[in-house]
PDB file of C-alpha atoms and ligand atoms in Angstrom:
ATOM      1  CA  MET A   1      11.727 -30.358  16.518  1.00 56.00           C
ATOM      2  CA  GLY A   2      13.594 -30.764  13.221  1.00 77.00           C
ATOM      3  CA  THR A   3      15.791 -28.221  11.492  1.00 94.00           C
ATOM      4  CA  LEU A   4      14.514 -25.306   9.418  1.00 96.00           C
ATOM      5  CA  LYS A   5      15.871 -27.009   6.284  1.00 97.00           C
ATOM      6  CA  GLU A   6      13.241 -29.744   6.725  1.00 97.00           C
ATOM      7  CA  ILE A   7      10.424 -27.210   6.666  1.00 98.00           C
ATOM      8  CA  GLU A   8       8.664 -26.692   3.333  1.00 98.00           C
ATOM      9  CA  ILE A   9       7.618 -23.186   2.326  1.00 98.00           C
ATOM     10  CA  LEU A  10       5.491 -22.190  -0.655  1.00 98.00           C
ATOM     11  CA  VAL A  11       5.968 -18.965  -2.582  1.00 98.00           C
ATOM     12  CA  PRO A  12       2.883 -18.330  -4.732  1.00 97.00           C
ATOM     13  CA  GLY A  13       3.619 -15.699  -7.372  1.00 97.00           C
ATOM     14  CA  LYS A  14       6.591 -13.356  -7.589  1.00 97.00           C
ATOM     15  CA  LEU A  15       8.807 -12.543  -4.605  1.00 98.00           C
ATOM     16  CA  HIS A  16      11.645 -10.035  -4.190  1.00 98.00           C
ATOM     17  CA  ALA A  17      14.775 -11.881  -5.418  1.00 98.00           C
ATOM     18  CA  ALA A  18      16.913 -11.321  -2.303  1.00 98.00           C
ATOM     19  CA  THR A  19      14.073 -12.579  -0.118  1.00 98.00           C
ATOM     20  CA  LEU A  20      13.656 -15.706  -2.218  1.00 98.00           C
ATOM     21  CA  ALA A  21      17.411 -16.360  -2.038  1.00 98.00           C
ATOM     22  CA  ARG A  22      17.427 -16.050   1.767  1.00 98.00           C
ATOM     23  CA  LEU A  23      14.372 -18.289   2.057  1.00 98.00           C
ATOM     24  CA  GLU A  24      16.000 -20.906  -0.184  1.00 98.00           C
ATOM     25  CA  ALA A  25      19.132 -20.849   1.973  1.00 98.00           C
ATOM     26  CA  LEU A  26      17.101 -21.562   5.112  1.00 98.00           C
ATOM     27  CA  PHE A  27      14.070 -23.650   4.075  1.00 98.00           C
ATOM     28  CA  GLN A  28      12.903 -26.030   1.345  1.00 98.00           C
ATOM     29  CA  VAL A  29      11.123 -23.693  -1.036  1.00 98.00           C
ATOM     30  CA  HIS A  30       8.444 -24.523  -3.612  1.00 98.00           C
ATOM     31  CA  GLN A  31       6.984 -22.017  -6.063  1.00 97.00           C
ATOM     32  CA  CYS A  32       3.763 -21.824  -8.026  1.00 97.00           C
ATOM     33  CA  ARG A  33       1.773 -19.229  -9.940  1.00 96.00           C
ATOM     34  CA  ALA A  34      -0.265 -16.861  -7.791  1.00 95.00           C
ATOM     35  CA  GLY A  35      -3.780 -18.247  -7.370  1.00 94.00           C
ATOM     36  CA  PHE A  36      -2.773 -21.754  -8.519  1.00 95.00           C
ATOM     37  CA  VAL A  37      -1.882 -23.384  -5.188  1.00 96.00           C
ATOM     38  CA  ALA A  38      -4.471 -26.136  -5.653  1.00 94.00           C
ATOM     39  CA  ASP A  39      -2.854 -27.131  -8.963  1.00 94.00           C
ATOM     40  CA  LEU A  40       0.345 -28.273  -7.216  1.00 97.00           C
ATOM     41  CA  ASP A  41       0.858 -32.019  -6.784  1.00 96.00           C
ATOM     42  CA  GLU A  42      -0.774 -33.392  -3.684  1.00 97.00           C
ATOM     43  CA  ALA A  43       2.612 -34.822  -2.656  1.00 96.00           C
ATOM     44  CA  VAL A  44       4.005 -31.265  -2.526  1.00 97.00           C
ATOM     45  CA  ARG A  45       0.921 -29.586  -1.073  1.00 98.00           C
ATOM     46  CA  ARG A  46       0.566 -31.887   1.933  1.00 98.00           C
ATOM     47  CA  ASN A  47       3.985 -30.928   3.381  1.00 98.00           C
ATOM     48  CA  ILE A  48       3.782 -27.141   2.993  1.00 98.00           C
ATOM     49  CA  ARG A  49       3.877 -25.521   6.443  1.00 98.00           C
ATOM     50  CA  GLY A  50       4.533 -21.890   5.564  1.00 98.00           C
ATOM     51  CA  ILE A  51       3.801 -19.344   2.838  1.00 98.00           C
ATOM     52  CA  ALA A  52       5.787 -16.229   1.884  1.00 98.00           C
ATOM     53  CA  THR A  53       3.779 -14.005  -0.417  1.00 98.00           C
ATOM     54  CA  MET A  54       3.469 -10.634  -2.124  1.00 97.00           C
ATOM     55  CA  ALA A  55       0.405 -11.847  -4.039  1.00 96.00           C
ATOM     56  CA  GLY A  56      -1.662 -13.006  -1.077  1.00 97.00           C
ATOM     57  CA  ILE A  57      -3.679 -16.163  -0.651  1.00 98.00           C
ATOM     58  CA  ASP A  58      -7.372 -16.993  -0.744  1.00 97.00           C
ATOM     59  CA  ARG A  59      -9.474 -19.575   1.063  1.00 97.00           C
ATOM     60  CA  ALA A  60      -9.085 -22.199  -1.682  1.00 97.00           C
ATOM     61  CA  GLY A  61      -5.301 -21.870  -1.469  1.00 97.00           C
ATOM     62  CA  MET A  62      -5.339 -22.335   2.299  1.00 98.00           C
ATOM     63  CA  ASP A  63      -7.711 -25.302   2.016  1.00 98.00           C
ATOM     64  CA  ALA A  64      -5.330 -26.960  -0.436  1.00 98.00           C
ATOM     65  CA  LEU A  65      -2.523 -26.972   2.144  1.00 98.00           C
ATOM     66  CA  PRO A  66      -3.507 -29.269   5.051  1.00 98.00           C
ATOM     67  CA  ALA A  67      -0.254 -28.775   7.032  1.00 98.00           C
ATOM     68  CA  LEU A  68      -0.201 -24.957   6.654  1.00 98.00           C
ATOM     69  CA  GLU A  69       0.647 -23.070   9.876  1.00 98.00           C
ATOM     70  CA  MET A  70       1.869 -19.652   8.852  1.00 98.00           C
ATOM     71  CA  ILE A  71       1.392 -17.002   6.153  1.00 98.00           C
ATOM     72  CA  ALA A  72       4.173 -14.397   6.001  1.00 98.00           C
ATOM     73  CA  ASN A  73       2.859 -11.450   3.976  1.00 98.00           C
ATOM     74  CA  PHE A  74       5.356  -9.265   2.115  1.00 98.00           C
ATOM     75  CA  GLY A  75       3.901  -5.810   2.728  1.00 98.00           C
ATOM     76  CA  VAL A  76       2.311  -3.934   5.584  1.00 98.00           C
ATOM     77  CA  GLY A  77      -1.093  -4.139   3.873  1.00 98.00           C
ATOM     78  CA  TYR A  78      -2.389  -7.703   3.937  1.00 98.00           C
ATOM     79  CA  ASP A  79      -5.710  -7.240   2.144  1.00 98.00           C
ATOM     80  CA  ALA A  80      -4.686  -9.915  -0.390  1.00 97.00           C
ATOM     81  CA  VAL A  81      -4.655 -12.509   2.403  1.00 98.00           C
ATOM     82  CA  ASP A  82      -8.131 -13.799   3.302  1.00 98.00           C
ATOM     83  CA  ILE A  83      -7.635 -12.901   6.948  1.00 98.00           C
ATOM     84  CA  ALA A  84     -11.051 -14.111   8.142  1.00 98.00           C
ATOM     85  CA  SER A  85     -10.324 -17.588   6.781  1.00 98.00           C
ATOM     86  CA  ALA A  86      -6.815 -17.571   8.247  1.00 98.00           C
ATOM     87  CA  VAL A  87      -8.185 -16.683  11.700  1.00 98.00           C
ATOM     88  CA  GLU A  88     -10.916 -19.319  11.410  1.00 98.00           C
ATOM     89  CA  LYS A  89      -8.334 -21.943  10.488  1.00 98.00           C
ATOM     90  CA  GLY A  90      -6.024 -20.926  13.355  1.00 98.00           C
ATOM     91  CA  LEU A  91      -3.205 -19.847  11.022  1.00 98.00           C
ATOM     92  CA  MET A  92      -0.516 -17.368  12.037  1.00 98.00           C
ATOM     93  CA  VAL A  93      -0.315 -14.342   9.724  1.00 98.00           C
ATOM     94  CA  SER A  94       2.520 -11.799   9.773  1.00 98.00           C
ATOM     95  CA  HIS A  95       3.150  -8.593   7.791  1.00 98.00           C
ATOM     96  CA  THR A  96       5.968  -6.036   7.411  1.00 98.00           C
ATOM     97  CA  PRO A  97       5.155  -2.829   9.307  1.00 98.00           C
ATOM     98  CA  ASN A  98       7.584  -0.015  10.226  1.00 98.00           C
ATOM     99  CA  VAL A  99      10.487  -0.890   7.895  1.00 98.00           C
ATOM    100  CA  LEU A 100       8.740   0.891   4.993  1.00 98.00           C
ATOM    101  CA  ASN A 101       7.346   3.946   6.824  1.00 98.00           C
ATOM    102  CA  GLU A 102       9.955   6.485   5.725  1.00 98.00           C
ATOM    103  CA  GLU A 103      10.198   5.232   2.125  1.00 99.00           C
ATOM    104  CA  VAL A 104       6.435   5.318   1.588  1.00 99.00           C
ATOM    105  CA  ALA A 105       6.193   8.741   3.259  1.00 99.00           C
ATOM    106  CA  ASP A 106       8.915  10.069   0.934  1.00 99.00           C
ATOM    107  CA  THR A 107       7.000   8.731  -2.070  1.00 99.00           C
ATOM    108  CA  ALA A 108       3.775  10.278  -0.790  1.00 99.00           C
ATOM    109  CA  MET A 109       5.346  13.734  -0.557  1.00 99.00           C
ATOM    110  CA  GLY A 110       6.972  13.354  -3.986  1.00 98.00           C
ATOM    111  CA  LEU A 111       3.638  12.379  -5.481  1.00 99.00           C
ATOM    112  CA  LEU A 112       1.926  15.316  -3.787  1.00 99.00           C
ATOM    113  CA  ILE A 113       4.455  17.826  -5.127  1.00 98.00           C
ATOM    114  CA  ASN A 114       4.339  16.261  -8.598  1.00 98.00           C
ATOM    115  CA  THR A 115       0.572  16.554  -8.572  1.00 99.00           C
ATOM    116  CA  VAL A 116       0.286  20.090  -7.248  1.00 98.00           C
ATOM    117  CA  ARG A 117       3.182  21.587  -9.233  1.00 98.00           C
ATOM    118  CA  GLU A 118       2.716  19.410 -12.361  1.00 98.00           C
ATOM    119  CA  LEU A 119       6.394  18.394 -12.444  1.00 98.00           C
ATOM    120  CA  PRO A 120       5.921  15.277 -14.666  1.00 98.00           C
ATOM    121  CA  ALA A 121       4.059  17.387 -17.259  1.00 98.00           C
ATOM    122  CA  ALA A 122       6.710  20.123 -17.007  1.00 98.00           C
ATOM    123  CA  GLU A 123       9.447  17.560 -17.666  1.00 98.00           C
ATOM    124  CA  ALA A 124       7.492  16.145 -20.616  1.00 98.00           C
ATOM    125  CA  HIS A 125       7.262  19.718 -21.973  1.00 98.00           C
ATOM    126  CA  LEU A 126      11.065  20.030 -21.832  1.00 98.00           C
ATOM    127  CA  ARG A 127      11.727  16.572 -23.334  1.00 98.00           C
ATOM    128  CA  ALA A 128       9.318  17.250 -26.189  1.00 98.00           C
ATOM    129  CA  GLY A 129      11.338  20.328 -27.160  1.00 98.00           C
ATOM    130  CA  LYS A 130       8.496  22.658 -26.236  1.00 98.00           C
ATOM    131  CA  TRP A 131      10.626  24.833 -23.937  1.00 98.00           C
ATOM    132  CA  VAL A 132      12.827  25.761 -26.908  1.00 98.00           C
ATOM    133  CA  ASN A 133      10.040  25.916 -29.488  1.00 98.00           C
ATOM    134  CA  ASN A 134       7.029  27.216 -27.546  1.00 98.00           C
ATOM    135  CA  GLY A 135       8.491  28.813 -24.406  1.00 98.00           C
ATOM    136  CA  PRO A 136       8.227  28.111 -20.694  1.00 98.00           C
ATOM    137  CA  TYR A 137       5.860  25.593 -19.164  1.00 98.00           C
ATOM    138  CA  PRO A 138       2.700  27.429 -18.016  1.00 98.00           C
ATOM    139  CA  LEU A 139       2.577  28.630 -14.417  1.00 98.00           C
ATOM    140  CA  THR A 140       0.817  26.088 -12.227  1.00 98.00           C
ATOM    141  CA  GLY A 141      -2.612  27.023 -10.961  1.00 97.00           C
ATOM    142  CA  ALA A 142      -1.888  25.331  -7.659  1.00 98.00           C
ATOM    143  CA  THR A 143       0.782  25.700  -4.999  1.00 98.00           C
ATOM    144  CA  LEU A 144       1.715  23.479  -2.079  1.00 98.00           C
ATOM    145  CA  GLN A 145       2.007  26.526   0.149  1.00 98.00           C
ATOM    146  CA  GLY A 146      -0.960  27.343   2.355  1.00 98.00           C
ATOM    147  CA  ARG A 147      -2.499  23.898   1.928  1.00 98.00           C
ATOM    148  CA  THR A 148      -4.165  21.913   4.676  1.00 98.00           C
ATOM    149  CA  MET A 149      -3.594  18.191   4.436  1.00 99.00           C
ATOM    150  CA  GLY A 150      -6.283  15.862   5.728  1.00 99.00           C
ATOM    151  CA  ILE A 151      -4.722  12.512   6.490  1.00 98.00           C
ATOM    152  CA  TYR A 152      -7.061   9.546   6.134  1.00 98.00           C
ATOM    153  CA  GLY A 153      -5.370   6.873   8.232  1.00 97.00           C
ATOM    154  CA  LEU A 154      -2.982   8.426  10.769  1.00 98.00           C
ATOM    155  CA  GLY A 155      -1.030   5.240  11.478  1.00 97.00           C
ATOM    156  CA  ARG A 156       2.711   4.682  11.299  1.00 98.00           C
ATOM    157  CA  ILE A 157       3.012   5.804   7.650  1.00 98.00           C
ATOM    158  CA  GLY A 158       0.459   8.605   8.106  1.00 98.00           C
ATOM    159  CA  LYS A 159       2.544  10.032  10.951  1.00 98.00           C
ATOM    160  CA  ALA A 160       5.741   9.860   8.876  1.00 98.00           C
ATOM    161  CA  ILE A 161       3.905  11.819   6.146  1.00 99.00           C
ATOM    162  CA  ALA A 162       2.626  14.337   8.729  1.00 98.00           C
ATOM    163  CA  LYS A 163       6.186  14.973   9.940  1.00 98.00           C
ATOM    164  CA  ARG A 164       7.259  15.793   6.377  1.00 98.00           C
ATOM    165  CA  ALA A 165       4.155  17.874   5.609  1.00 98.00           C
ATOM    166  CA  LEU A 166       4.786  19.984   8.721  1.00 98.00           C
ATOM    167  CA  ALA A 167       8.320  20.669   7.503  1.00 98.00           C
ATOM    168  CA  PHE A 168       6.808  21.894   4.186  1.00 98.00           C
ATOM    169  CA  GLY A 169       4.616  24.321   6.146  1.00 98.00           C
ATOM    170  CA  LEU A 170       1.304  22.530   5.647  1.00 98.00           C
ATOM    171  CA  ASN A 171      -1.495  22.457   8.211  1.00 98.00           C
ATOM    172  CA  ILE A 172      -2.677  18.990   9.192  1.00 98.00           C
ATOM    173  CA  ALA A 173      -5.960  17.384  10.200  1.00 98.00           C
ATOM    174  CA  TYR A 174      -6.977  13.728  10.213  1.00 98.00           C
ATOM    175  CA  PHE A 175      -9.773  11.211  10.157  1.00 98.00           C
ATOM    176  CA  GLY A 176      -9.622   7.678  11.493  1.00 93.00           C
ATOM    177  CA  ARG A 177     -11.579   5.308  13.670  1.00 90.00           C
ATOM    178  CA  THR A 178     -10.234   6.839  16.880  1.00 94.00           C
ATOM    179  CA  LYS A 179      -9.078  10.233  18.084  1.00 97.00           C
ATOM    180  CA  GLN A 180      -5.394  10.081  18.949  1.00 98.00           C
ATOM    181  CA  ASN A 181      -3.207  11.976  21.352  1.00 98.00           C
ATOM    182  CA  VAL A 182      -1.722  14.242  18.668  1.00 98.00           C
ATOM    183  CA  ASP A 183      -1.781  17.998  18.021  1.00 96.00           C
ATOM    184  CA  PHE A 184      -3.770  17.758  14.751  1.00 98.00           C
ATOM    185  CA  ASP A 185      -7.502  18.490  14.414  1.00 98.00           C
ATOM    186  CA  TYR A 186      -9.563  15.297  14.447  1.00 98.00           C
ATOM    187  CA  TYR A 187     -12.684  14.714  12.359  1.00 98.00           C
ATOM    188  CA  SER A 188     -14.888  11.744  13.112  1.00 96.00           C
ATOM    189  CA  ASP A 189     -16.174  11.480   9.551  1.00 96.00           C
ATOM    190  CA  LEU A 190     -14.567  11.765   6.167  1.00 98.00           C
ATOM    191  CA  VAL A 191     -16.930  14.347   4.677  1.00 98.00           C
ATOM    192  CA  SER A 192     -16.266  16.778   7.555  1.00 98.00           C
ATOM    193  CA  LEU A 193     -12.517  16.264   7.130  1.00 98.00           C
ATOM    194  CA  ALA A 194     -12.804  16.868   3.377  1.00 98.00           C
ATOM    195  CA  ARG A 195     -14.770  20.075   4.004  1.00 98.00           C
ATOM    196  CA  ALA A 196     -12.032  21.354   6.341  1.00 98.00           C
ATOM    197  CA  VAL A 197      -9.049  20.621   4.065  1.00 98.00           C
ATOM    198  CA  ASP A 198      -7.990  21.053   0.422  1.00 98.00           C
ATOM    199  CA  THR A 199      -5.610  18.098   0.213  1.00 99.00           C
ATOM    200  CA  LEU A 200      -6.686  14.574   1.073  1.00 99.00           C
ATOM    201  CA  MET A 201      -3.824  12.149   1.750  1.00 99.00           C
ATOM    202  CA  ILE A 202      -5.119   8.575   1.732  1.00 99.00           C
ATOM    203  CA  VAL A 203      -3.018   6.121   3.723  1.00 98.00           C
ATOM    204  CA  ALA A 204      -5.886   3.859   4.747  1.00 97.00           C
ATOM    205  CA  PRO A 205      -5.678   0.067   4.353  1.00 97.00           C
ATOM    206  CA  GLY A 206      -7.943  -1.875   1.991  1.00 97.00           C
ATOM    207  CA  THR A 207     -10.706  -3.286   4.170  1.00 97.00           C
ATOM    208  CA  ALA A 208     -14.480  -3.765   3.870  1.00 96.00           C
ATOM    209  CA  GLU A 209     -14.862  -0.641   6.016  1.00 96.00           C
ATOM    210  CA  THR A 210     -12.683   1.599   3.812  1.00 98.00           C
ATOM    211  CA  ALA A 211     -13.905   0.276   0.423  1.00 98.00           C
ATOM    212  CA  ASN A 212     -15.137   3.145  -1.820  1.00 98.00           C
ATOM    213  CA  SER A 213     -15.196   5.434   1.228  1.00 98.00           C
ATOM    214  CA  VAL A 214     -13.652   8.306  -0.736  1.00 98.00           C
ATOM    215  CA  ASN A 215     -16.784   8.800  -2.815  1.00 98.00           C
ATOM    216  CA  ALA A 216     -18.473  11.586  -4.805  1.00 98.00           C
ATOM    217  CA  GLU A 217     -19.714  13.278  -1.607  1.00 98.00           C
ATOM    218  CA  VAL A 218     -16.188  13.432  -0.175  1.00 99.00           C
ATOM    219  CA  MET A 219     -14.853  14.837  -3.455  1.00 99.00           C
ATOM    220  CA  GLN A 220     -17.606  17.463  -3.533  1.00 98.00           C
ATOM    221  CA  ALA A 221     -16.714  18.428   0.057  1.00 98.00           C
ATOM    222  CA  LEU A 222     -13.015  18.725  -0.836  1.00 98.00           C
ATOM    223  CA  GLY A 223     -13.886  21.334  -3.452  1.00 98.00           C
ATOM    224  CA  ALA A 224     -12.503  22.863  -6.635  1.00 98.00           C
ATOM    225  CA  ASP A 225      -8.941  23.376  -5.353  1.00 98.00           C
ATOM    226  CA  GLY A 226      -8.992  19.855  -3.914  1.00 98.00           C
ATOM    227  CA  VAL A 227      -6.140  17.415  -4.436  1.00 99.00           C
ATOM    228  CA  ILE A 228      -6.385  13.720  -3.615  1.00 99.00           C
ATOM    229  CA  ILE A 229      -3.273  11.611  -3.092  1.00 99.00           C
ATOM    230  CA  ASN A 230      -3.622   7.848  -2.637  1.00 99.00           C
ATOM    231  CA  ILE A 231      -0.655   5.879  -1.303  1.00 98.00           C
ATOM    232  CA  GLY A 232      -2.807   3.335   0.590  1.00 98.00           C
ATOM    233  CA  ARG A 233      -5.050   1.035  -1.424  1.00 98.00           C
ATOM    234  CA  GLY A 234      -6.958   1.611  -4.653  1.00 98.00           C
ATOM    235  CA  SER A 235     -10.129   0.098  -3.232  1.00 98.00           C
ATOM    236  CA  VAL A 236     -10.478   3.052  -0.832  1.00 98.00           C
ATOM    237  CA  ILE A 237     -11.464   5.389  -3.710  1.00 98.00           C
ATOM    238  CA  ASP A 238     -14.611   5.108  -5.791  1.00 98.00           C
ATOM    239  CA  GLU A 239     -12.575   5.227  -9.033  1.00 98.00           C
ATOM    240  CA  PRO A 240     -15.429   6.087 -11.458  1.00 98.00           C
ATOM    241  CA  ALA A 241     -16.460   8.925  -9.102  1.00 98.00           C
ATOM    242  CA  LEU A 242     -12.857  10.163  -9.062  1.00 99.00           C
ATOM    243  CA  ILE A 243     -12.674  10.121 -12.855  1.00 98.00           C
ATOM    244  CA  ALA A 244     -15.900  12.157 -12.982  1.00 98.00           C
ATOM    245  CA  ALA A 245     -14.650  14.626 -10.322  1.00 99.00           C
ATOM    246  CA  LEU A 246     -11.346  15.142 -12.156  1.00 98.00           C
ATOM    247  CA  SER A 247     -13.119  15.531 -15.501  1.00 98.00           C
ATOM    248  CA  ASP A 248     -15.734  18.087 -14.453  1.00 98.00           C
ATOM    249  CA  GLY A 249     -13.569  20.182 -12.111  1.00 98.00           C
ATOM    250  CA  THR A 250     -15.209  19.061  -8.868  1.00 98.00           C
ATOM    251  CA  ILE A 251     -11.616  18.672  -7.641  1.00 99.00           C
ATOM    252  CA  ARG A 252      -8.381  20.006  -9.115  1.00 98.00           C
ATOM    253  CA  ALA A 253      -6.081  16.971  -9.359  1.00 98.00           C
ATOM    254  CA  ALA A 254      -5.144  13.539  -8.052  1.00 99.00           C
ATOM    255  CA  GLY A 255      -1.885  11.671  -7.515  1.00 99.00           C
ATOM    256  CA  LEU A 256      -2.334   7.910  -7.385  1.00 99.00           C
ATOM    257  CA  ASP A 257       0.159   5.175  -6.553  1.00 99.00           C
ATOM    258  CA  VAL A 258      -2.520   2.504  -6.121  1.00 98.00           C
ATOM    259  CA  PHE A 259      -5.560   1.444  -8.160  1.00 98.00           C
ATOM    260  CA  ALA A 260      -8.692  -0.639  -7.834  1.00 98.00           C
ATOM    261  CA  ASP A 261      -7.580  -3.343 -10.290  1.00 98.00           C
ATOM    262  CA  GLU A 262      -3.770  -3.325 -10.414  1.00 97.00           C
ATOM    263  CA  PRO A 263      -1.905  -3.404 -12.711  1.00 97.00           C
ATOM    264  CA  HIS A 264      -4.816  -2.241 -14.845  1.00 98.00           C
ATOM    265  CA  VAL A 265      -5.466   1.498 -14.855  1.00 98.00           C
ATOM    266  CA  PRO A 266      -8.683   2.687 -16.519  1.00 98.00           C
ATOM    267  CA  ASP A 267      -8.182   4.414 -19.899  1.00 98.00           C
ATOM    268  CA  ALA A 268     -10.283   7.312 -18.613  1.00 98.00           C
ATOM    269  CA  LEU A 269      -7.706   7.953 -15.869  1.00 98.00           C
ATOM    270  CA  LEU A 270      -4.785   7.597 -18.294  1.00 98.00           C
ATOM    271  CA  ALA A 271      -6.394  10.248 -20.471  1.00 98.00           C
ATOM    272  CA  LEU A 272      -6.729  12.849 -17.705  1.00 98.00           C
ATOM    273  CA  PRO A 273      -4.018  15.567 -17.638  1.00 97.00           C
ATOM    274  CA  ASN A 274      -4.763  16.365 -13.972  1.00 98.00           C
ATOM    275  CA  ALA A 275      -3.948  12.855 -12.733  1.00 98.00           C
ATOM    276  CA  VAL A 276      -0.380  11.863 -11.819  1.00 98.00           C
ATOM    277  CA  LEU A 277      -0.128   8.076 -11.955  1.00 98.00           C
ATOM    278  CA  LEU A 278       2.533   5.797 -10.459  1.00 98.00           C
ATOM    279  CA  PRO A 279       2.729   1.974 -10.743  1.00 98.00           C
ATOM    280  CA  HIS A 280       2.518   1.164  -6.983  1.00 98.00           C
ATOM    281  CA  VAL A 281       6.080   2.186  -6.153  1.00 98.00           C
ATOM    282  CA  GLY A 282       5.537   3.537  -2.626  1.00 98.00           C
ATOM    283  CA  SER A 283       8.033   1.157  -1.015  1.00 98.00           C
ATOM    284  CA  ALA A 284       9.814   0.126  -4.192  1.00 98.00           C
ATOM    285  CA  SER A 285      13.480   0.856  -3.491  1.00 98.00           C
ATOM    286  CA  LEU A 286      15.938  -2.032  -3.239  1.00 98.00           C
ATOM    287  CA  ALA A 287      16.866  -1.037   0.313  1.00 98.00           C
ATOM    288  CA  CYS A 288      13.267  -0.890   1.491  1.00 98.00           C
ATOM    289  CA  ARG A 289      12.235  -4.111  -0.237  1.00 98.00           C
ATOM    290  CA  ASP A 290      15.330  -5.847   1.225  1.00 98.00           C
ATOM    291  CA  ALA A 291      14.235  -4.726   4.705  1.00 98.00           C
ATOM    292  CA  MET A 292      10.654  -5.858   4.108  1.00 98.00           C
ATOM    293  CA  GLY A 293      11.857  -9.211   2.760  1.00 98.00           C
ATOM    294  CA  ASN A 294      14.185  -9.756   5.707  1.00 98.00           C
ATOM    295  CA  LEU A 295      11.238  -9.215   8.004  1.00 98.00           C
ATOM    296  CA  VAL A 296       9.215 -11.797   6.030  1.00 98.00           C
ATOM    297  CA  VAL A 297      12.004 -14.348   6.543  1.00 98.00           C
ATOM    298  CA  ASP A 298      12.523 -13.367  10.203  1.00 98.00           C
ATOM    299  CA  ASN A 299       8.814 -13.880  10.805  1.00 98.00           C
ATOM    300  CA  LEU A 300       8.933 -17.395   9.341  1.00 98.00           C
ATOM    301  CA  VAL A 301      12.084 -18.256  11.297  1.00 98.00           C
ATOM    302  CA  GLY A 302      10.530 -16.840  14.486  1.00 98.00           C
ATOM    303  CA  TRP A 303       7.448 -18.969  13.999  1.00 98.00           C
ATOM    304  CA  PHE A 304       9.176 -22.219  13.110  1.00 98.00           C
ATOM    305  CA  GLU A 305      11.885 -21.892  15.768  1.00 97.00           C
ATOM    306  CA  ALA A 306       9.888 -20.542  18.702  1.00 97.00           C
ATOM    307  CA  LYS A 307       6.252 -19.855  17.661  1.00 97.00           C
ATOM    308  CA  THR A 308       7.063 -16.139  17.993  1.00 97.00           C
ATOM    309  CA  PRO A 309       6.989 -14.219  14.693  1.00 98.00           C
ATOM    310  CA  LYS A 310       8.312 -10.653  15.021  1.00 98.00           C
ATOM    311  CA  THR A 311       5.363  -8.810  13.501  1.00 98.00           C
ATOM    312  CA  PRO A 312       2.064 -10.733  13.510  1.00 98.00           C
ATOM    313  CA  VAL A 313      -0.957  -8.885  12.095  1.00 98.00           C
ATOM    314  CA  PRO A 314      -3.230  -7.235  14.714  1.00 97.00           C
ATOM    315  CA  GLU A 315      -5.914  -9.927  14.231  1.00 97.00           C
ATOM    316  CA  MET A 316      -3.554 -12.426  15.895  1.00 98.00           C
ATOM    317  CA  GLY A 317      -4.314 -10.653  19.202  1.00 89.00           C
TER     318      GLY A 317
HETATM  319  C1  8YV B   1       4.200  -3.411  -1.619  1.00 61.95           C
HETATM  320  C2  8YV B   1       2.485  -2.313  -0.101  1.00 61.95           C
HETATM  321  O1  8YV B   1       4.206  -2.918  -2.918  1.00 61.95           O
HETATM  322  O2  8YV B   1       3.396  -2.819   2.006  1.00 61.95           O
HETATM  323  C3  8YV B   1       2.393  -2.672   1.331  1.00 61.95           C
HETATM  324  O3  8YV B   1       1.257  -2.787   1.821  1.00 61.95           O
HETATM  325  O4  8YV B   1       1.543  -1.995  -0.720  1.00 61.95           O
HETATM  326  C4  8YV B   1       3.786  -2.272  -0.780  1.00 61.95           C
HETATM  327  O5  8YV B   1       4.818  -1.893   0.066  1.00 61.95           O
HETATM  328  C5  8YV B   1       3.414  -4.639  -1.667  1.00 61.95           C
HETATM  329  O6  8YV B   1       3.138  -5.132  -0.434  1.00 61.95           O
HETATM  330  C6  8YV B   1       4.166  -5.674  -2.459  1.00 61.95           C
HETATM  331  O7  8YV B   1       3.461  -6.816  -2.497  1.00 61.95           O
END
C-alpha cells in the first residue's frame, strides 16, 4: 500500500474551504465543476480513487472514473449521490451524521419561532421606520404556546428538535416508517399525524418514498392554524400545493430552509407574506461545517488506510 499523498481525490463543485485545505494537505486533489466530471482529461480521470462532494455525483460521473472506490458526501443527506448506482458499482459511500444534529435543531427552532411570531417581518417593520411613523408591529395571530408539533422523520436531528420543543412546552407526535421506543404519540400515516397536530416539522430525507409526500391532503388535514417547517429536503413538499395552501388560508404559515430546485425559489413563494424563507442554512455555521468537513476527510482516510470509513451510509450494510 502506498501513502495517502499518492491517492488522487476529485472535488466536483464547491467544498468548504477548511475541508479542501485539509484534503490538499493529505491527498492529491483535483477539482472540476459540479456535473462536469466526464469533461476532465482522461489522464486525470483514470487515477481518481475518491470523491469529496457537497454537490453529489450522478451515474455518468461515476462511469467516467474507472478507478473510483469511495464517495465521501459532505452532508448527512446524500440524495445528490446516485446511491443505487454506487451500490451496483460496489463503491463505498459515506456521509456526515451526528456532528450537525444540534446546529440543525437550533436552526429548526429559530425558523419555527420566526414563522409563528413573524419576527423577520417585525424587524423589517422597525428597519423601515414604521415603528416610529405608524406605531407598533401588529400582534401576531399565532403563538408557539399550546402547539403540538408533528415530527416527520424522528431520526437523530428530529430527536434533537423534539428535546428543544419539549423545553418550549410543546406537545410532540411523530410519523416515520417505524414506531420507536419513545414517549411521543406515533402515527403510521402522514395525514393522520397532520390531523392530530397544528405544526408539522419536516426532517425527512429526500428519497423516492418521501417525494411530494407533504401534499394538498396533508395540508388540508393540518388545518387553518397549521404551520409547516421544512429543514429536511425541498423535494418532500409538493411546492405548488404549498403555495396554494398558503395563498388561500388552508394553512397559516410556512418556514422553509430547503426548496425543490435550490437555489431557485419560486416567485410565488417569495411574494407570500406568510412564508419565512432561508437559503439552506440549517448547518451553516463555521464550527458545524468544520466538523462535517473533518468527518468527510476522516472517512476518506479511514477508507484508504484501512477500508473502514467512520460513517458509511446505511446502504453499505
Ligand atoms: C448541507 C445538509 O447544507 O447535511 C445535509 O444534509 O443539507 C446540509 O447540512 C449540505 O449537505 C451541504 O452540501
